[in-house]
């Protein structure tokens, strides 16, 4: 029998994959529509973050949608993105960019899951 924690982690990864596919598609769409990669990334991340909140609240953690959950999720997501970018900027100087990206993404996934499970959706 699989533990409830394992099942939640599995749903977190599935939601993350869906969120990433939708967010990346949004970035590409906005890039084609607006022609500005910076603006497209901002809109894509906002769109992806919103989808992430919906999937993690409703599917991953099976929680109620609330203002408190939304604020907590958003703060964790924003700080995670910030830490991800800082870590990537630091690592890219010392290791291959692909390895740096993998480490930064791994950090973001771990950071997000831990804080969401312990703070937002406890």
PDB file of C-alpha atoms in Angstrom:
ATOM      1  CA  UNK A   1       0.000   0.000   0.000  1.00  0.00           C
ATOM      2  CA  UNK A   2       1.392   3.375  -1.016  1.00  0.00           C
ATOM      3  CA  UNK A   3       1.594   6.097   1.601  1.00  0.00           C
ATOM      4  CA  UNK A   4      -0.665   9.175   1.369  1.00  0.00           C
ATOM      5  CA  UNK A   5       2.482  11.329   1.196  1.00  0.00           C
ATOM      6  CA  UNK A   6       3.728   9.387  -1.843  1.00  0.00           C
ATOM      7  CA  UNK A   7       0.349   9.813  -3.543  1.00  0.00           C
ATOM      8  CA  UNK A   8       0.423  13.567  -2.869  1.00  0.00           C
ATOM      9  CA  UNK A   9       3.963  13.802  -4.243  1.00  0.00           C
ATOM     10  CA  UNK A  10       2.893  11.882  -7.351  1.00  0.00           C
ATOM     11  CA  UNK A  11      -0.066  14.234  -7.885  1.00  0.00           C
ATOM     12  CA  UNK A  12       2.275  17.212  -7.307  1.00  0.00           C
ATOM     13  CA  UNK A  13       4.581  16.038 -10.100  1.00  0.00           C
ATOM     14  CA  UNK A  14       1.655  15.342 -12.454  1.00  0.00           C
ATOM     15  CA  UNK A  15       0.220  18.798 -11.740  1.00  0.00           C
ATOM     16  CA  UNK A  16       3.660  20.307 -12.251  1.00  0.00           C
ATOM     17  CA  UNK A  17       4.048  18.640 -15.643  1.00  0.00           C
ATOM     18  CA  UNK A  18       0.608  19.856 -16.728  1.00  0.00           C
ATOM     19  CA  UNK A  19       1.359  23.338 -15.392  1.00  0.00           C
ATOM     20  CA  UNK A  20       4.720  23.407 -17.186  1.00  0.00           C
ATOM     21  CA  UNK A  21       3.197  22.334 -20.502  1.00  0.00           C
ATOM     22  CA  UNK A  22       0.432  24.919 -20.241  1.00  0.00           C
ATOM     23  CA  UNK A  23       2.780  27.687 -19.048  1.00  0.00           C
ATOM     24  CA  UNK A  24       5.327  26.964 -21.784  1.00  0.00           C
ATOM     25  CA  UNK A  25       2.575  26.879 -24.414  1.00  0.00           C
ATOM     26  CA  UNK A  26       1.312  30.220 -23.102  1.00  0.00           C
ATOM     27  CA  UNK A  27       4.819  31.708 -23.346  1.00  0.00           C
ATOM     28  CA  UNK A  28       5.111  30.547 -26.960  1.00  0.00           C
ATOM     29  CA  UNK A  29       1.632  31.831 -27.799  1.00  0.00           C
ATOM     30  CA  UNK A  30       2.289  35.246 -26.231  1.00  0.00           C
ATOM     31  CA  UNK A  31       5.667  35.405 -27.988  1.00  0.00           C
ATOM     32  CA  UNK A  32       3.962  34.860 -31.341  1.00  0.00           C
ATOM     33  CA  UNK A  33       1.131  37.245 -30.482  1.00  0.00           C
ATOM     34  CA  UNK A  34       3.138  40.113 -28.964  1.00  0.00           C
ATOM     35  CA  UNK A  35       6.620  39.464 -30.374  1.00  0.00           C
ATOM     36  CA  UNK A  36       8.313  40.442 -27.114  1.00  0.00           C
ATOM     37  CA  UNK A  37      10.018  37.513 -25.322  1.00  0.00           C
ATOM     38  CA  UNK A  38      10.292  39.305 -21.961  1.00  0.00           C
ATOM     39  CA  UNK A  39       6.610  40.253 -21.935  1.00  0.00           C
ATOM     40  CA  UNK A  40       5.680  36.776 -23.179  1.00  0.00           C
ATOM     41  CA  UNK A  41       7.599  35.171 -20.309  1.00  0.00           C
ATOM     42  CA  UNK A  42       5.942  37.390 -17.723  1.00  0.00           C
ATOM     43  CA  UNK A  43       2.469  36.605 -19.056  1.00  0.00           C
ATOM     44  CA  UNK A  44       3.291  32.912 -19.448  1.00  0.00           C
ATOM     45  CA  UNK A  45       4.577  32.619 -15.886  1.00  0.00           C
ATOM     46  CA  UNK A  46       1.516  34.439 -14.541  1.00  0.00           C
ATOM     47  CA  UNK A  47      -0.766  32.162 -16.548  1.00  0.00           C
ATOM     48  CA  UNK A  48       1.214  29.069 -15.527  1.00  0.00           C
ATOM     49  CA  UNK A  49       1.196  30.147 -11.882  1.00  0.00           C
ATOM     50  CA  UNK A  50      -2.578  30.527 -11.944  1.00  0.00           C
ATOM     51  CA  UNK A  51      -2.999  27.087 -13.499  1.00  0.00           C
ATOM     52  CA  UNK A  52      -0.574  25.723 -10.898  1.00  0.00           C
ATOM     53  CA  UNK A  53      -2.671  27.161  -8.071  1.00  0.00           C
ATOM     54  CA  UNK A  54      -5.823  25.585  -9.485  1.00  0.00           C
ATOM     55  CA  UNK A  55      -4.277  22.151 -10.067  1.00  0.00           C
ATOM     56  CA  UNK A  56      -2.368  21.999  -6.794  1.00  0.00           C
ATOM     57  CA  UNK A  57      -5.343  23.154  -4.747  1.00  0.00           C
ATOM     58  CA  UNK A  58      -8.003  21.032  -6.416  1.00  0.00           C
ATOM     59  CA  UNK A  59      -6.021  17.950  -7.453  1.00  0.00           C
ATOM     60  CA  UNK A  60      -2.682  17.689  -5.650  1.00  0.00           C
ATOM     61  CA  UNK A  61      -3.673  18.611  -2.107  1.00  0.00           C
ATOM     62  CA  UNK A  62      -7.471  18.301  -2.532  1.00  0.00           C
ATOM     63  CA  UNK A  63      -7.968  21.498  -0.562  1.00  0.00           C
ATOM     64  CA  UNK A  64     -10.606  24.200  -0.599  1.00  0.00           C
ATOM     65  CA  UNK A  65     -10.005  27.259  -2.707  1.00  0.00           C
ATOM     66  CA  UNK A  66      -9.517  30.232  -0.408  1.00  0.00           C
ATOM     67  CA  UNK A  67      -7.937  33.650  -0.293  1.00  0.00           C
ATOM     68  CA  UNK A  68      -5.471  32.433   2.349  1.00  0.00           C
ATOM     69  CA  UNK A  69      -4.374  29.470   0.181  1.00  0.00           C
ATOM     70  CA  UNK A  70      -4.067  31.731  -2.846  1.00  0.00           C
ATOM     71  CA  UNK A  71      -1.890  34.268  -1.029  1.00  0.00           C
ATOM     72  CA  UNK A  72       0.318  31.550   0.490  1.00  0.00           C
ATOM     73  CA  UNK A  73       0.678  29.736  -2.827  1.00  0.00           C
ATOM     74  CA  UNK A  74       1.516  32.977  -4.640  1.00  0.00           C
ATOM     75  CA  UNK A  75       4.178  34.018  -2.115  1.00  0.00           C
ATOM     76  CA  UNK A  76       5.832  30.587  -2.218  1.00  0.00           C
ATOM     77  CA  UNK A  77       5.644  30.515  -6.013  1.00  0.00           C
ATOM     78  CA  UNK A  78       7.127  34.014  -6.391  1.00  0.00           C
ATOM     79  CA  UNK A  79       9.970  33.385  -3.943  1.00  0.00           C
ATOM     80  CA  UNK A  80      10.606  30.010  -5.589  1.00  0.00           C
ATOM     81  CA  UNK A  81      10.893  31.627  -9.011  1.00  0.00           C
ATOM     82  CA  UNK A  82      13.238  34.250  -7.550  1.00  0.00           C
ATOM     83  CA  UNK A  83      15.448  31.659  -5.833  1.00  0.00           C
ATOM     84  CA  UNK A  84      15.401  29.556  -9.000  1.00  0.00           C
ATOM     85  CA  UNK A  85      16.692  32.479 -11.074  1.00  0.00           C
ATOM     86  CA  UNK A  86      19.379  33.391  -8.522  1.00  0.00           C
ATOM     87  CA  UNK A  87      20.550  29.787  -8.247  1.00  0.00           C
ATOM     88  CA  UNK A  88      20.610  29.451 -12.033  1.00  0.00           C
ATOM     89  CA  UNK A  89      22.589  32.681 -12.404  1.00  0.00           C
ATOM     90  CA  UNK A  90      25.104  31.482  -9.795  1.00  0.00           C
ATOM     91  CA  UNK A  91      25.456  27.903 -11.092  1.00  0.00           C
ATOM     92  CA  UNK A  92      25.719  28.783 -14.760  1.00  0.00           C
ATOM     93  CA  UNK A  93      29.130  30.338 -14.036  1.00  0.00           C
ATOM     94  CA  UNK A  94      30.492  27.040 -12.672  1.00  0.00           C
ATOM     95  CA  UNK A  95      28.714  24.242 -14.528  1.00  0.00           C
ATOM     96  CA  UNK A  96      27.148  23.530 -17.919  1.00  0.00           C
ATOM     97  CA  UNK A  97      23.935  25.540 -18.425  1.00  0.00           C
ATOM     98  CA  UNK A  98      21.807  22.391 -18.778  1.00  0.00           C
ATOM     99  CA  UNK A  99      23.095  20.987 -15.504  1.00  0.00           C
ATOM    100  CA  UNK A 100      22.556  24.367 -13.848  1.00  0.00           C
ATOM    101  CA  UNK A 101      18.976  24.426 -15.144  1.00  0.00           C
ATOM    102  CA  UNK A 102      18.309  20.887 -13.874  1.00  0.00           C
ATOM    103  CA  UNK A 103      19.626  21.751 -10.408  1.00  0.00           C
ATOM    104  CA  UNK A 104      17.607  24.989 -10.296  1.00  0.00           C
ATOM    105  CA  UNK A 105      14.411  23.228 -11.400  1.00  0.00           C
ATOM    106  CA  UNK A 106      15.009  20.446  -8.875  1.00  0.00           C
ATOM    107  CA  UNK A 107      15.404  23.049  -6.159  1.00  0.00           C
ATOM    108  CA  UNK A 108      12.210  24.824  -7.239  1.00  0.00           C
ATOM    109  CA  UNK A 109      10.209  21.579  -7.203  1.00  0.00           C
ATOM    110  CA  UNK A 110      11.487  20.560  -3.759  1.00  0.00           C
ATOM    111  CA  UNK A 111      11.090  24.049  -2.304  1.00  0.00           C
ATOM    112  CA  UNK A 112       7.562  24.441  -3.678  1.00  0.00           C
ATOM    113  CA  UNK A 113       6.343  21.029  -2.580  1.00  0.00           C
ATOM    114  CA  UNK A 114       7.771  21.266   0.924  1.00  0.00           C
ATOM    115  CA  UNK A 115       6.424  24.739   1.688  1.00  0.00           C
ATOM    116  CA  UNK A 116       3.060  24.162   0.048  1.00  0.00           C
ATOM    117  CA  UNK A 117       2.574  20.896   1.953  1.00  0.00           C
ATOM    118  CA  UNK A 118       3.758  22.335   5.286  1.00  0.00           C
ATOM    119  CA  UNK A 119       2.307  25.856   5.146  1.00  0.00           C
ATOM    120  CA  UNK A 120      -0.383  26.366   2.524  1.00  0.00           C
ATOM    121  CA  UNK A 121      -2.157  23.005   2.416  1.00  0.00           C
ATOM    122  CA  UNK A 122      -1.420  21.549   5.863  1.00  0.00           C
TER     123      UNK A 122
END
